[in-house]
Tab-separated table of C-alpha atoms in Angstrom:
chain	number	residue	atom	x	y	z
A	1	MET	CA	0.000	0.000	0.000
A	2	THR	CA	1.366	3.434	-0.870
A	3	GLU	CA	0.838	6.549	1.137
A	4	HIS	CA	0.172	9.867	-0.522
A	5	THR	CA	1.119	12.983	1.372
A	6	GLN	CA	-1.490	15.624	0.905
A	7	GLY	CA	-0.115	18.540	-1.127
A	8	ALA	CA	3.135	16.742	-1.967
A	9	ASP	CA	2.557	17.197	-5.693
A	10	ILE	CA	2.159	20.980	-5.397
A	11	ALA	CA	5.262	23.051	-6.128
A	12	PRO	CA	6.286	25.483	-3.370
A	13	ALA	CA	5.151	29.023	-3.998
A	14	GLY	CA	7.653	31.797	-4.620
A	15	PRO	CA	7.807	35.015	-2.630
A	16	SER	CA	4.501	36.725	-2.042
A	17	THR	CA	3.595	39.954	-3.778
A	18	ALA	CA	4.152	41.837	-0.505
A	19	GLU	CA	7.617	40.304	-0.079
A	20	ALA	CA	8.545	41.173	-3.657
A	21	ALA	CA	7.348	44.759	-3.203
A	22	CYS	CA	9.317	45.050	0.036
A	23	ALA	CA	12.458	43.725	-1.666
A	24	GLN	CA	12.022	46.232	-4.507
A	25	ALA	CA	11.582	49.097	-2.025
A	26	GLU	CA	14.702	48.024	-0.125
A	27	ALA	CA	16.663	47.788	-3.370
A	28	ALA	CA	15.526	51.287	-4.369
A	29	GLN	CA	16.504	52.680	-0.948
A	30	ARG	CA	19.901	50.974	-1.125
A	31	GLU	CA	20.503	52.326	-4.624
A	32	ALA	CA	19.605	55.873	-3.530
A	33	TYR	CA	21.889	55.551	-0.491
A	34	LEU	CA	24.797	54.325	-2.624
A	35	GLU	CA	24.303	57.124	-5.152
A	36	SER	CA	24.365	59.630	-2.284
A	37	LEU	CA	27.627	58.148	-0.989
A	38	LYS	CA	29.184	58.225	-4.460
A	39	SER	CA	28.212	61.861	-4.845
A	40	GLN	CA	29.739	62.739	-1.465
A	41	ILE	CA	32.956	60.903	-2.349
A	42	ARG	CA	33.238	62.618	-5.746
A	43	SER	CA	32.715	66.059	-4.224
A	44	GLY	CA	35.197	65.378	-1.410
A	45	VAL	CA	32.783	65.881	1.480
A	46	TYR	CA	32.389	62.234	2.545
A	47	GLN	CA	33.420	61.657	6.154
A	48	PRO	CA	33.257	57.948	6.981
A	49	ASP	CA	32.435	56.642	10.442
A	50	ILE	CA	35.759	55.157	11.578
A	51	ARG	CA	34.088	52.644	13.904
A	52	ASP	CA	31.810	51.454	11.106
A	53	LEU	CA	34.833	50.996	8.825
A	54	ALA	CA	36.725	49.092	11.517
A	55	ARG	CA	33.712	46.839	12.155
A	56	SER	CA	33.352	46.151	8.437
A	57	LEU	CA	37.055	45.388	7.960
A	58	ALA	CA	37.118	43.125	11.015
A	59	SER	CA	34.135	41.137	9.767
A	60	MET	CA	35.809	40.670	6.362
A	61	MET	CA	39.028	39.498	8.019
A	62	VAL	CA	37.170	36.974	10.177
A	63	GLN	CA	35.387	35.541	7.116
A	64	LYS	CA	38.735	34.902	5.412
A	65	LEU	CA	40.257	33.025	8.383
């Protein structure tokens, strides 16, 4: 006798419409933020947060170990 799991033949659904919209909004915000940073760097007014840079560099170093 074979057992049939209910719903086993249904493919899993992809991200919901709300999730997709949220991802698009986040991508747009990230793109705007990066463009702002690029503009600041080009104009010479960018002042990085030293602690943020140190945290970022440390996390990259740990990943490589």
